[in-house]
PDB file of C-alpha atoms and ligand atoms in Angstrom:
ATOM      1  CA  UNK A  23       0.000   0.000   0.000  1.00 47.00           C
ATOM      2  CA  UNK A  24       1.335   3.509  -1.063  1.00 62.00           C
ATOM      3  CA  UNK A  25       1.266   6.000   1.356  1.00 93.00           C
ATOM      4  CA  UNK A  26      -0.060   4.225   4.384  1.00 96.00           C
ATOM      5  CA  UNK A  27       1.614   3.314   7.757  1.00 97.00           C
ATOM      6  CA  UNK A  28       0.277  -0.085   9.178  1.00 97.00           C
ATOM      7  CA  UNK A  29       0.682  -1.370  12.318  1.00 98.00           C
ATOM      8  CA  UNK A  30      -0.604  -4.130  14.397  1.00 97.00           C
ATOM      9  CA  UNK A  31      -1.155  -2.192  17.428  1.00 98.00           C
ATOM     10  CA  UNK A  32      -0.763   1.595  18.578  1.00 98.00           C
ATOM     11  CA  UNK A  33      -2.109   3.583  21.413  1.00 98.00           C
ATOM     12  CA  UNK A  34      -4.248   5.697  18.695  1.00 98.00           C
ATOM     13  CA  UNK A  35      -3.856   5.923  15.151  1.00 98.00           C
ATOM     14  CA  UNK A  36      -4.801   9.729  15.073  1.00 98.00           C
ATOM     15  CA  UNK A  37      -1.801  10.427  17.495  1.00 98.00           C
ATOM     16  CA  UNK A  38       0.321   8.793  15.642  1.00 98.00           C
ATOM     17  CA  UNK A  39      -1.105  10.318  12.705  1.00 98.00           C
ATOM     18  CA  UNK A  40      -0.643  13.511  14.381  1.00 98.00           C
ATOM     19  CA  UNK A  41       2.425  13.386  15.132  1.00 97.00           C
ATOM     20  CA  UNK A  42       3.699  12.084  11.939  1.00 97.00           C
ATOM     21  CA  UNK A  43       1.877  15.823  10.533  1.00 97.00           C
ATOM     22  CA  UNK A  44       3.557  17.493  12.463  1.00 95.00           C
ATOM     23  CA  UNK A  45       7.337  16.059  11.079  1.00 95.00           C
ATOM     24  CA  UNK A  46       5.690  16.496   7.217  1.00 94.00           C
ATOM     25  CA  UNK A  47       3.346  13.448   6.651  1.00 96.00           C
ATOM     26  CA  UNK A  48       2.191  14.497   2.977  1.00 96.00           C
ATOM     27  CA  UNK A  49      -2.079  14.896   2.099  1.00 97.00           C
ATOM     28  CA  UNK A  50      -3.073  11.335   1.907  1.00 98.00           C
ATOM     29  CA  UNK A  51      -0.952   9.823   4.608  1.00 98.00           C
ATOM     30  CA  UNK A  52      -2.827   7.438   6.438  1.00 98.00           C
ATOM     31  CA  UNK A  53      -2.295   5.093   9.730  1.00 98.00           C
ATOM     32  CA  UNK A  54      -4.256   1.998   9.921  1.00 98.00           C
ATOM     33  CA  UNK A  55      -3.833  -0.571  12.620  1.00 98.00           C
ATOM     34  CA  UNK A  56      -5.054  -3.672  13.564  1.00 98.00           C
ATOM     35  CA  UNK A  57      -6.195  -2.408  17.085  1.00 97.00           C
ATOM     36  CA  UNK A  58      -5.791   0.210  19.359  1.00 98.00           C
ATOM     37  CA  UNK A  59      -4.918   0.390  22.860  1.00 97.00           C
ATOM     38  CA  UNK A  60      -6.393   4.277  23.363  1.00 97.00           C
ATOM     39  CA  UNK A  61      -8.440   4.549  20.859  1.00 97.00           C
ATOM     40  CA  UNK A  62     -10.318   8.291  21.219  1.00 98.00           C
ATOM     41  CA  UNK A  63     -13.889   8.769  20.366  1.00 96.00           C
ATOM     42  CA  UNK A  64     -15.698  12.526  19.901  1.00 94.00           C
ATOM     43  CA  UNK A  65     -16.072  14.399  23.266  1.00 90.00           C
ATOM     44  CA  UNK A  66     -13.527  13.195  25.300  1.00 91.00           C
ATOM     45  CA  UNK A  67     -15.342   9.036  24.916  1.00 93.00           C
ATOM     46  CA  UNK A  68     -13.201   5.851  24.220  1.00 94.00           C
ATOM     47  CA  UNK A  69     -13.409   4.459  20.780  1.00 95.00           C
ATOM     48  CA  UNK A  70     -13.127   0.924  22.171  1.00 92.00           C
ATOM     49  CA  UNK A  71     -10.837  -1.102  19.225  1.00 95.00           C
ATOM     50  CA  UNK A  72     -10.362  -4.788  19.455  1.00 94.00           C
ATOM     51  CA  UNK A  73      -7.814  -6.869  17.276  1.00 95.00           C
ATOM     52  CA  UNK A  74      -9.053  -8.258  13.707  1.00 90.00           C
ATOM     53  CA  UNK A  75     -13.015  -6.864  13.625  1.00 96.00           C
ATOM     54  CA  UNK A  76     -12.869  -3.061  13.349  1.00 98.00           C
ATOM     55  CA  UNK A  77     -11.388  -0.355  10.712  1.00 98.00           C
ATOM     56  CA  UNK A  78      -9.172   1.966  12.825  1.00 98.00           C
ATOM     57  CA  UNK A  79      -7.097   4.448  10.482  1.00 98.00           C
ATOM     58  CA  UNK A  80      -6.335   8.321  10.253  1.00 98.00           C
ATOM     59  CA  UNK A  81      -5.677  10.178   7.404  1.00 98.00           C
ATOM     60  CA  UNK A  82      -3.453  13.466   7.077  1.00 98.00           C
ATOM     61  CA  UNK A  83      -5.071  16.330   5.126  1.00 97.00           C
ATOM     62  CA  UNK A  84      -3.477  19.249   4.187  1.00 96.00           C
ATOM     63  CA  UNK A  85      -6.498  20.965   2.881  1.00 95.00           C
ATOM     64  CA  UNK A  86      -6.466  24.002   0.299  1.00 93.00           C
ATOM     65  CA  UNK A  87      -8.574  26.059   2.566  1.00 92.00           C
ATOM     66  CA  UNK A  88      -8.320  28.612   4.934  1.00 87.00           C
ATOM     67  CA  UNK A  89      -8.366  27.876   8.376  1.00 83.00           C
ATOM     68  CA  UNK A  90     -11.997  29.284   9.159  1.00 83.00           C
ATOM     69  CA  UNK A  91     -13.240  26.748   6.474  1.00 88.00           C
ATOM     70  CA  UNK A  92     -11.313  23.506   8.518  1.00 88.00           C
ATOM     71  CA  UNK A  93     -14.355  22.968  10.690  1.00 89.00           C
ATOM     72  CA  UNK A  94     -16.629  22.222   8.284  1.00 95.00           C
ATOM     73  CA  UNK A  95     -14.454  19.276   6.914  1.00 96.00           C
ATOM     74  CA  UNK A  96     -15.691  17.554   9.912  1.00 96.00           C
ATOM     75  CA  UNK A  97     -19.150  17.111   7.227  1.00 97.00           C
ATOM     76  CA  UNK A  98     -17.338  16.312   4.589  1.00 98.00           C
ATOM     77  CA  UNK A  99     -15.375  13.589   5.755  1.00 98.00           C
ATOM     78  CA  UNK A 100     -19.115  12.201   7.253  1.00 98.00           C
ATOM     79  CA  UNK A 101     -20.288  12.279   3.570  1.00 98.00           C
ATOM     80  CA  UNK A 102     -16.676  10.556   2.201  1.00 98.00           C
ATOM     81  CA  UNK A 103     -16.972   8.391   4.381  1.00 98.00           C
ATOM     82  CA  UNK A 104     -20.281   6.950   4.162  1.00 98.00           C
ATOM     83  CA  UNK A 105     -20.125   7.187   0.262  1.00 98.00           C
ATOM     84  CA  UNK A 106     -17.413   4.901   0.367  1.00 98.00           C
ATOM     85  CA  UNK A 107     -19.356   2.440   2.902  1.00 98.00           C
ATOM     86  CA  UNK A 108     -21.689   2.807   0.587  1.00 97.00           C
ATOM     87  CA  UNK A 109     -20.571   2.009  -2.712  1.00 96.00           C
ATOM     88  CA  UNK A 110     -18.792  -1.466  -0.906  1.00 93.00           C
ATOM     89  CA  UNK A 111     -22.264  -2.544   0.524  1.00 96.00           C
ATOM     90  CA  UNK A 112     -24.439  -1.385  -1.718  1.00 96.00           C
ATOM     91  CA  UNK A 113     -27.778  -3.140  -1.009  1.00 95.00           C
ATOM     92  CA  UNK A 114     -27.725  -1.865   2.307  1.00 97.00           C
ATOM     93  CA  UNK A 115     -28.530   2.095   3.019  1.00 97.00           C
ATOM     94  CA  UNK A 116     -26.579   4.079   4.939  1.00 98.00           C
ATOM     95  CA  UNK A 117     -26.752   7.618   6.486  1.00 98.00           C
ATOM     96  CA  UNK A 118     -25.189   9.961   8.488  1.00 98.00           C
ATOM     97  CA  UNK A 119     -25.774  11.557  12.246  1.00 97.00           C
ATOM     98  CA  UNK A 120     -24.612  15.184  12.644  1.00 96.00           C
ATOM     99  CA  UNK A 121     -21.959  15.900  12.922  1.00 93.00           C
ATOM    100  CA  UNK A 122     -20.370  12.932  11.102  1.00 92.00           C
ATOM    101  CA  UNK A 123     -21.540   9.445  12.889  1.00 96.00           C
ATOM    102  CA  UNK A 124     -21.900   6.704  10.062  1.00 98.00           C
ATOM    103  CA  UNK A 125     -25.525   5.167  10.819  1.00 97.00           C
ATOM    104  CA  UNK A 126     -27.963   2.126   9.450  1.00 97.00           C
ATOM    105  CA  UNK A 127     -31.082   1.244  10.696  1.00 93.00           C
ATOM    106  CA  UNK A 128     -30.974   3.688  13.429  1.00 93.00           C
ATOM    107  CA  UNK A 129     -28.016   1.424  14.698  1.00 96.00           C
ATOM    108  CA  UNK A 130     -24.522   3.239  14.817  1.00 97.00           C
ATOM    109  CA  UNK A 131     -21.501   1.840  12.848  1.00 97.00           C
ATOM    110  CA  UNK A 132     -18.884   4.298  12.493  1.00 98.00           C
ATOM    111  CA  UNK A 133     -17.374   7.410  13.384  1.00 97.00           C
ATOM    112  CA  UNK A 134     -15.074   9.706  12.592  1.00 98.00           C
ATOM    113  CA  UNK A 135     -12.860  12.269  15.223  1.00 97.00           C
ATOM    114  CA  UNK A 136     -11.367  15.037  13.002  1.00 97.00           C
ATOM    115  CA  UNK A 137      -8.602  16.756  14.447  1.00 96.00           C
ATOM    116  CA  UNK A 138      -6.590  19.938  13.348  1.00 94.00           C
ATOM    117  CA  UNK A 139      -3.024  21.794  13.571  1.00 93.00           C
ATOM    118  CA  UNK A 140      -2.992  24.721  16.422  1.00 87.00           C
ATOM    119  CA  UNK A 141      -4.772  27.459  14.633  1.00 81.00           C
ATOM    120  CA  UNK A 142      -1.018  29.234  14.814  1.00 82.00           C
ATOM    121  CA  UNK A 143       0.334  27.118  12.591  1.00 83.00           C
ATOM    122  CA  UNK A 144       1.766  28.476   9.428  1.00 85.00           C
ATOM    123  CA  UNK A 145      -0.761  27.851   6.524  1.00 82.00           C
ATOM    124  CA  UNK A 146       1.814  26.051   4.858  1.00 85.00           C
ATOM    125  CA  UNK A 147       2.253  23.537   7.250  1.00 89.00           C
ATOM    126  CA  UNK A 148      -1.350  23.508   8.724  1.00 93.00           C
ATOM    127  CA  UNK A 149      -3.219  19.968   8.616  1.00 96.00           C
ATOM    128  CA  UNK A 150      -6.339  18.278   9.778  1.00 96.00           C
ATOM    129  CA  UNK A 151      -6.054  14.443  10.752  1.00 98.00           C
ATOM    130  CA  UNK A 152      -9.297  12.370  10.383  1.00 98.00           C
ATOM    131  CA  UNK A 153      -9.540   9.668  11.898  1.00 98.00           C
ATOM    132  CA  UNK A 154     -11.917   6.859  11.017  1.00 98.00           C
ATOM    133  CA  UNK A 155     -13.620   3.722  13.512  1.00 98.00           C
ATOM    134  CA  UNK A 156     -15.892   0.740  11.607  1.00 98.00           C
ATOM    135  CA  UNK A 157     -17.532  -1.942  13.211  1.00 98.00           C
ATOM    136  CA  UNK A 158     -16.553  -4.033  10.305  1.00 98.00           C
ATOM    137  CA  UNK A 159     -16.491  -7.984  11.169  1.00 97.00           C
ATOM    138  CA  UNK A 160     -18.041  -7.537  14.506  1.00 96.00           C
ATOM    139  CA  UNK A 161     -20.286  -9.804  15.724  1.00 95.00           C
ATOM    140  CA  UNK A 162     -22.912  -8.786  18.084  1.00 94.00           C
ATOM    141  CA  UNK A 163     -22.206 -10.802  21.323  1.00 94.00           C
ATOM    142  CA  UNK A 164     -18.659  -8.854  20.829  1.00 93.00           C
ATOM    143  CA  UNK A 165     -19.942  -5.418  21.290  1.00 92.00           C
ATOM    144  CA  UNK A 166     -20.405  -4.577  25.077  1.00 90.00           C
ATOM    145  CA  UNK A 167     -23.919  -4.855  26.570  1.00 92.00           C
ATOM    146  CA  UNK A 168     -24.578  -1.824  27.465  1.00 91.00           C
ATOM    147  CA  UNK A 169     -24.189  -0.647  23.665  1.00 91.00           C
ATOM    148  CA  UNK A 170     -25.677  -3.722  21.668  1.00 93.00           C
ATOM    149  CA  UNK A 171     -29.231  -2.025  21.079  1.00 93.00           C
ATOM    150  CA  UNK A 172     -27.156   1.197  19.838  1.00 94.00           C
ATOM    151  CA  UNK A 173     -24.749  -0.734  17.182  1.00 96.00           C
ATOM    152  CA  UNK A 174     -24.232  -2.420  14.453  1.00 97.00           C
ATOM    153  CA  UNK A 175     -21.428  -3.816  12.130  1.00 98.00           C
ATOM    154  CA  UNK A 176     -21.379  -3.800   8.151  1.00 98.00           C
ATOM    155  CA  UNK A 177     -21.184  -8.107   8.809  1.00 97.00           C
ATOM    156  CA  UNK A 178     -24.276  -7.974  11.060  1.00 97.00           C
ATOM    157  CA  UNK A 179     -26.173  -5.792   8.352  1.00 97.00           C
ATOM    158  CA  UNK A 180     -24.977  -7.942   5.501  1.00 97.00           C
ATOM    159  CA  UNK A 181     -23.345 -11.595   6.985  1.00 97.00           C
ATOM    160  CA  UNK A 182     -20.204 -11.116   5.091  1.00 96.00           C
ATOM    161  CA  UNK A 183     -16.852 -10.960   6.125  1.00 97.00           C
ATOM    162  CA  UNK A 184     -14.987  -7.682   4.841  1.00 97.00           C
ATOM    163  CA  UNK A 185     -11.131  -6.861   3.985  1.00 97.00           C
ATOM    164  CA  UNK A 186     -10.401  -4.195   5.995  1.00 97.00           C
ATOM    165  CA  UNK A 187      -7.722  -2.940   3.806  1.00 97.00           C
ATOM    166  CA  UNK A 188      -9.634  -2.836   1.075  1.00 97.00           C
ATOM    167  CA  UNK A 189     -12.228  -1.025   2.884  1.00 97.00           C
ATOM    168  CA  UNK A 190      -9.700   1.357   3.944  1.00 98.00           C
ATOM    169  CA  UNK A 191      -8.728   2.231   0.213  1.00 97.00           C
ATOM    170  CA  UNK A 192     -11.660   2.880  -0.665  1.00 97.00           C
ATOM    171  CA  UNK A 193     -12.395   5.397   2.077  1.00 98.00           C
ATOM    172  CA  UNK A 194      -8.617   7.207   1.207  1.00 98.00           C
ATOM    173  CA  UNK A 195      -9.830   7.426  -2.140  1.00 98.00           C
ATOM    174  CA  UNK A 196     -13.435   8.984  -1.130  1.00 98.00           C
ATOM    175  CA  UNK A 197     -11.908  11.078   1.550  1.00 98.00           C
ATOM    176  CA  UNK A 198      -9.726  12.703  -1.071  1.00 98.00           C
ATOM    177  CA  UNK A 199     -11.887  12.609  -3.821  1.00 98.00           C
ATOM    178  CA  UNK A 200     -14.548  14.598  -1.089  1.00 98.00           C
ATOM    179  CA  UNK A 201     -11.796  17.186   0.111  1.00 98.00           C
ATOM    180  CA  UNK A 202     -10.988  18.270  -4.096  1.00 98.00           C
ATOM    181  CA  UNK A 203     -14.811  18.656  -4.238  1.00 98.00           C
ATOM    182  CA  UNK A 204     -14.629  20.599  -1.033  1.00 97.00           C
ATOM    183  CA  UNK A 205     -11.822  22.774  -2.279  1.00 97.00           C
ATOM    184  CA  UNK A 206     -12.645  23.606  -5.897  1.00 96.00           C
ATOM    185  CA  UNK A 207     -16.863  23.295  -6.098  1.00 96.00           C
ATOM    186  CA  UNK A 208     -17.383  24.678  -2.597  1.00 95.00           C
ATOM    187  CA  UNK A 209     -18.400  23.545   0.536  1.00 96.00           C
ATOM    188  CA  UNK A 210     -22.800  23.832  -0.977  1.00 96.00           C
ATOM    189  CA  UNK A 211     -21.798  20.820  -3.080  1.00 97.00           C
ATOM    190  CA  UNK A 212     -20.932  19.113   0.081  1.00 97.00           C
ATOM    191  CA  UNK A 213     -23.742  20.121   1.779  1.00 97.00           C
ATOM    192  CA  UNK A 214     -25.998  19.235  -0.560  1.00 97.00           C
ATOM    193  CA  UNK A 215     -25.057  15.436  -0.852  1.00 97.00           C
ATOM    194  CA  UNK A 216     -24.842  15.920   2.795  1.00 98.00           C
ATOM    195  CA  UNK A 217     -28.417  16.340   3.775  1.00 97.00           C
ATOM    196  CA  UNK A 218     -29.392  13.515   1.400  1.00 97.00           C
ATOM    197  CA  UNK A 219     -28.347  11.269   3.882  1.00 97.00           C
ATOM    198  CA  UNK A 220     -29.168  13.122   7.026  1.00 97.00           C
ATOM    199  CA  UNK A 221     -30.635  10.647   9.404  1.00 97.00           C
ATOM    200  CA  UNK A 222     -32.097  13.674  11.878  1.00 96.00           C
ATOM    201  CA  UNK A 223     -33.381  15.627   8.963  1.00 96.00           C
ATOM    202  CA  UNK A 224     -37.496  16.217  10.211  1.00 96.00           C
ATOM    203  CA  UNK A 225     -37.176  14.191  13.403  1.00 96.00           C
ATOM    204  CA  UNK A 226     -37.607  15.356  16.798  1.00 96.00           C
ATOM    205  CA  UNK A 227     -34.357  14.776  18.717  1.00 95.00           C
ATOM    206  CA  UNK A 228     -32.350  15.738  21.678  1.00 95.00           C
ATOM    207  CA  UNK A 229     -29.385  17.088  23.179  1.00 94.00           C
ATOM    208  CA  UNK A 230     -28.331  18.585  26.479  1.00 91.00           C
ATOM    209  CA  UNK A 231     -27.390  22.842  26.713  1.00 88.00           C
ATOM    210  CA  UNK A 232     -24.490  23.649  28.478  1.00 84.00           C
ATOM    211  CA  UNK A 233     -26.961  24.513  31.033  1.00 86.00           C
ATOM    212  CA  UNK A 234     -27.789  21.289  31.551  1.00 87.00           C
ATOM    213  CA  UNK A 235     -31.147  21.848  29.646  1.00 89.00           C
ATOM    214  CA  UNK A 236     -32.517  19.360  27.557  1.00 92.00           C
ATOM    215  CA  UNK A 237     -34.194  20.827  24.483  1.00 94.00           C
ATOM    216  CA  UNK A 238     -36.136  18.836  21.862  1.00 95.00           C
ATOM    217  CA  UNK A 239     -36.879  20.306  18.325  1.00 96.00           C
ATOM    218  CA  UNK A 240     -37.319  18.700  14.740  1.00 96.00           C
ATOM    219  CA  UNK A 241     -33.336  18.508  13.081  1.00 97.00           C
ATOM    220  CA  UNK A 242     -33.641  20.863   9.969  1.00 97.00           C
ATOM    221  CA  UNK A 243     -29.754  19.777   8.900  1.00 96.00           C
ATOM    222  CA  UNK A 244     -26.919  21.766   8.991  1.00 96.00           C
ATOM    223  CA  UNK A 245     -26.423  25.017   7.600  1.00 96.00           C
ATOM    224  CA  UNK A 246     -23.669  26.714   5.503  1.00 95.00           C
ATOM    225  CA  UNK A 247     -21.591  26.609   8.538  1.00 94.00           C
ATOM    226  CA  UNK A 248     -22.042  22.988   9.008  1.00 95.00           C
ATOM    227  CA  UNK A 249     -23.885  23.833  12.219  1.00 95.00           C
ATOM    228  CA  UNK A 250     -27.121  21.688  12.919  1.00 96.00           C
ATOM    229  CA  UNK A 251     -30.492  23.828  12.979  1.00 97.00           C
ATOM    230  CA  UNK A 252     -33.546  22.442  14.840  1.00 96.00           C
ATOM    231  CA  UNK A 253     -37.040  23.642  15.562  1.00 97.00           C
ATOM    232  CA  UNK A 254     -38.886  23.211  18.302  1.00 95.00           C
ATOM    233  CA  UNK A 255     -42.729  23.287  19.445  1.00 95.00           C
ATOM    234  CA  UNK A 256     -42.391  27.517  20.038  1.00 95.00           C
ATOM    235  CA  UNK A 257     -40.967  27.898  16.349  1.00 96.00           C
ATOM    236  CA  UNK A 258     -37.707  28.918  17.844  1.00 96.00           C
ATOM    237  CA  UNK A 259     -34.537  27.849  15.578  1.00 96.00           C
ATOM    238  CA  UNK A 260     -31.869  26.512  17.283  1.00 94.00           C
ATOM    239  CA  UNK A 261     -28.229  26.491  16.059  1.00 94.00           C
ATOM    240  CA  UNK A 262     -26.185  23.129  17.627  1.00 93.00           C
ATOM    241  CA  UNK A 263     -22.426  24.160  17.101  1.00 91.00           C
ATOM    242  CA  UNK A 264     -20.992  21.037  18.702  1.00 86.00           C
ATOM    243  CA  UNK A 265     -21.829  18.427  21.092  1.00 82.00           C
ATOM    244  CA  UNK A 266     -24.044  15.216  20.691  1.00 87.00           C
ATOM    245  CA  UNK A 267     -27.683  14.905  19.716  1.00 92.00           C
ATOM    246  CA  UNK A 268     -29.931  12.201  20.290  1.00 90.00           C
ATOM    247  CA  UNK A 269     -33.362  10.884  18.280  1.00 90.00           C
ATOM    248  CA  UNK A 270     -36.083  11.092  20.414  1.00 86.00           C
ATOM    249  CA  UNK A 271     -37.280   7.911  21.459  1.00 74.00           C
ATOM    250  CA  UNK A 272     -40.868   7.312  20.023  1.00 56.00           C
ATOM    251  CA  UNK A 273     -41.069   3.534  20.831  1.00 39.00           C
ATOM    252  CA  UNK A 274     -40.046   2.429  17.580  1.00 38.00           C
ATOM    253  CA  UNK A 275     -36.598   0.899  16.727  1.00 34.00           C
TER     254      UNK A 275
HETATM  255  C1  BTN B  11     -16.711   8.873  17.547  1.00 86.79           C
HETATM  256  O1  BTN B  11     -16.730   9.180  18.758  1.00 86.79           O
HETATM  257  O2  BTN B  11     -17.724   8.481  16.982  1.00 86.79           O
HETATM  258  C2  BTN B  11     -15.435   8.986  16.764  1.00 86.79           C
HETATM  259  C3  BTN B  11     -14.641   7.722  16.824  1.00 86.79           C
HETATM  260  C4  BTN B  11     -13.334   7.784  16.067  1.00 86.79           C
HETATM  261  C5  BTN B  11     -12.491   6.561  16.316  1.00 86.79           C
HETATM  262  C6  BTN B  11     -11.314   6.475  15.409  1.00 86.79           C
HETATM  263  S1  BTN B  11     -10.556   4.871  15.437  1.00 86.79           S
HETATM  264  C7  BTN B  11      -9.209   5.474  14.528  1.00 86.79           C
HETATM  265  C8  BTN B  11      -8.901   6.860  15.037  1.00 86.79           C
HETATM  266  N1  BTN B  11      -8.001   6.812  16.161  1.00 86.79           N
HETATM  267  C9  BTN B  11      -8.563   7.207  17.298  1.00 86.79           C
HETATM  268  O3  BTN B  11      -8.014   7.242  18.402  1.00 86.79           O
HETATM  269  N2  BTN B  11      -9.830   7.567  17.064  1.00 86.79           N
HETATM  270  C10 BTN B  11     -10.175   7.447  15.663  1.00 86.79           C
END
């Protein structure tokens, strides 16, 4: 494989990924590892990554954007991503949960934890890492109690067995094919595709204010920003910058 670091285990694939940014890794560069020993999630969670059933890999950017514009590549590595999923299942629909949490069947099955140069950084030498999780091979009795009415795996949707390097190839090549679209037809294009495959788009969801508050409105999809808008019962429109949001439970699964 060109360009790509492998390893059979690490602490965390977007450290290393990090760090190997930081000493040049070029746009492309990607870590992929068998499993990971600290794997990070979004919001400070553990991305928990056992040997030989998940996709663990992160992938150096150096995007052709200005830094104000780096946030919103958080989306379109969420679209890349499931576009590749897509295209190597393709009987099987997927979509995506704001901000960019891979999703079938209302069961989760990948995520993604972009992370990006200090805003100090020469332009030059400024990068974002993304860095990618699948439940790939997983079966269910593998996934931790707790989480195994929340999750799902692309062999419990389908039965198959999957090459995780493959896979991974295929979500380079998406990744990079999404970030050119990004940079030279404008984040709208993005967008667009985007909210196709919003899973929260007209549903009444949740999430929790800083306050502690917990607000439910009706997810109208993110806006130009890439910043989720939601309505609620008063007609108020609320903008969801970052954080997690949750379907409303309705009784149906
Ligand atoms: C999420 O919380 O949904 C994001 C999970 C991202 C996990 C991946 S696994 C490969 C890469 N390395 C990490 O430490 N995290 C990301």
């Amino acid at each position: 494989m060109d360009n790509v670091l492998y390893l059979n285990s690490t602490g965390s694939t977007n450290n290393d990924a990090y760090n190997l940014a930081v000493k040049g890794a070029v746009h492309g560069f990607g870590v992929l590892s068998d499993t990971q020993s600290a794997g990070k999630g979004r919001l400070g969670k553990n991305w928990v990554s056992p040997a030989g059933t998940g996709l663990y890999c992160s992938i150096v950017i150096r995007p052709n954007l200005s830094f104000t514009e780096f946030p919103k590549l958080t989306l379109t590595a969420g679209l890349a991503l499931c576009t590749a999923v897509q295209s190597f299942l393709p009987d099987i629909n997927f979509g995506l949960k704001w901000p960019n949490d891979l999703y079938c069947l209302r069961h989760k099955c990948g995520g993604i934890l972009v992370e990006s140069s200090t805003p100090n950084c020469p332009d030059e030498e400024s990068f974002v890492v993304v860095g990618i999780g699948i439940n790939v091979n997983t079966q269910l009795d593998e996934f931790p109690l707790e989480l195994q009415q929340k999750v799902t795996s692309l062999h419990i949707l389908s039965g198959e067995i999957y090459n995780i390097k493959d896979l991974y190839q295929k979500i380079r090549a998406s990744l990079l094919e999404h970030v050119y679209i990004h940079e030279n037809r404008g984040f709208e294009k993005i967008l667009h595709e985007w909210r196709k495959r919003d899973v929260l788009f007209e549903k009444e969801m949740q999430w929790v204010t800083h306050d502690k508050e917990v607000i439910t409105a009706r997810g109208m999809g993110p806006d130009e920003n890439g910043h989720l808008l939601a309505i609620d019962s008063d007609g108020k429109i609320h903008e969801i910058l970052s954080g997690d949001v949750q379907q409303a439970t309705n009784g149906e699964q």
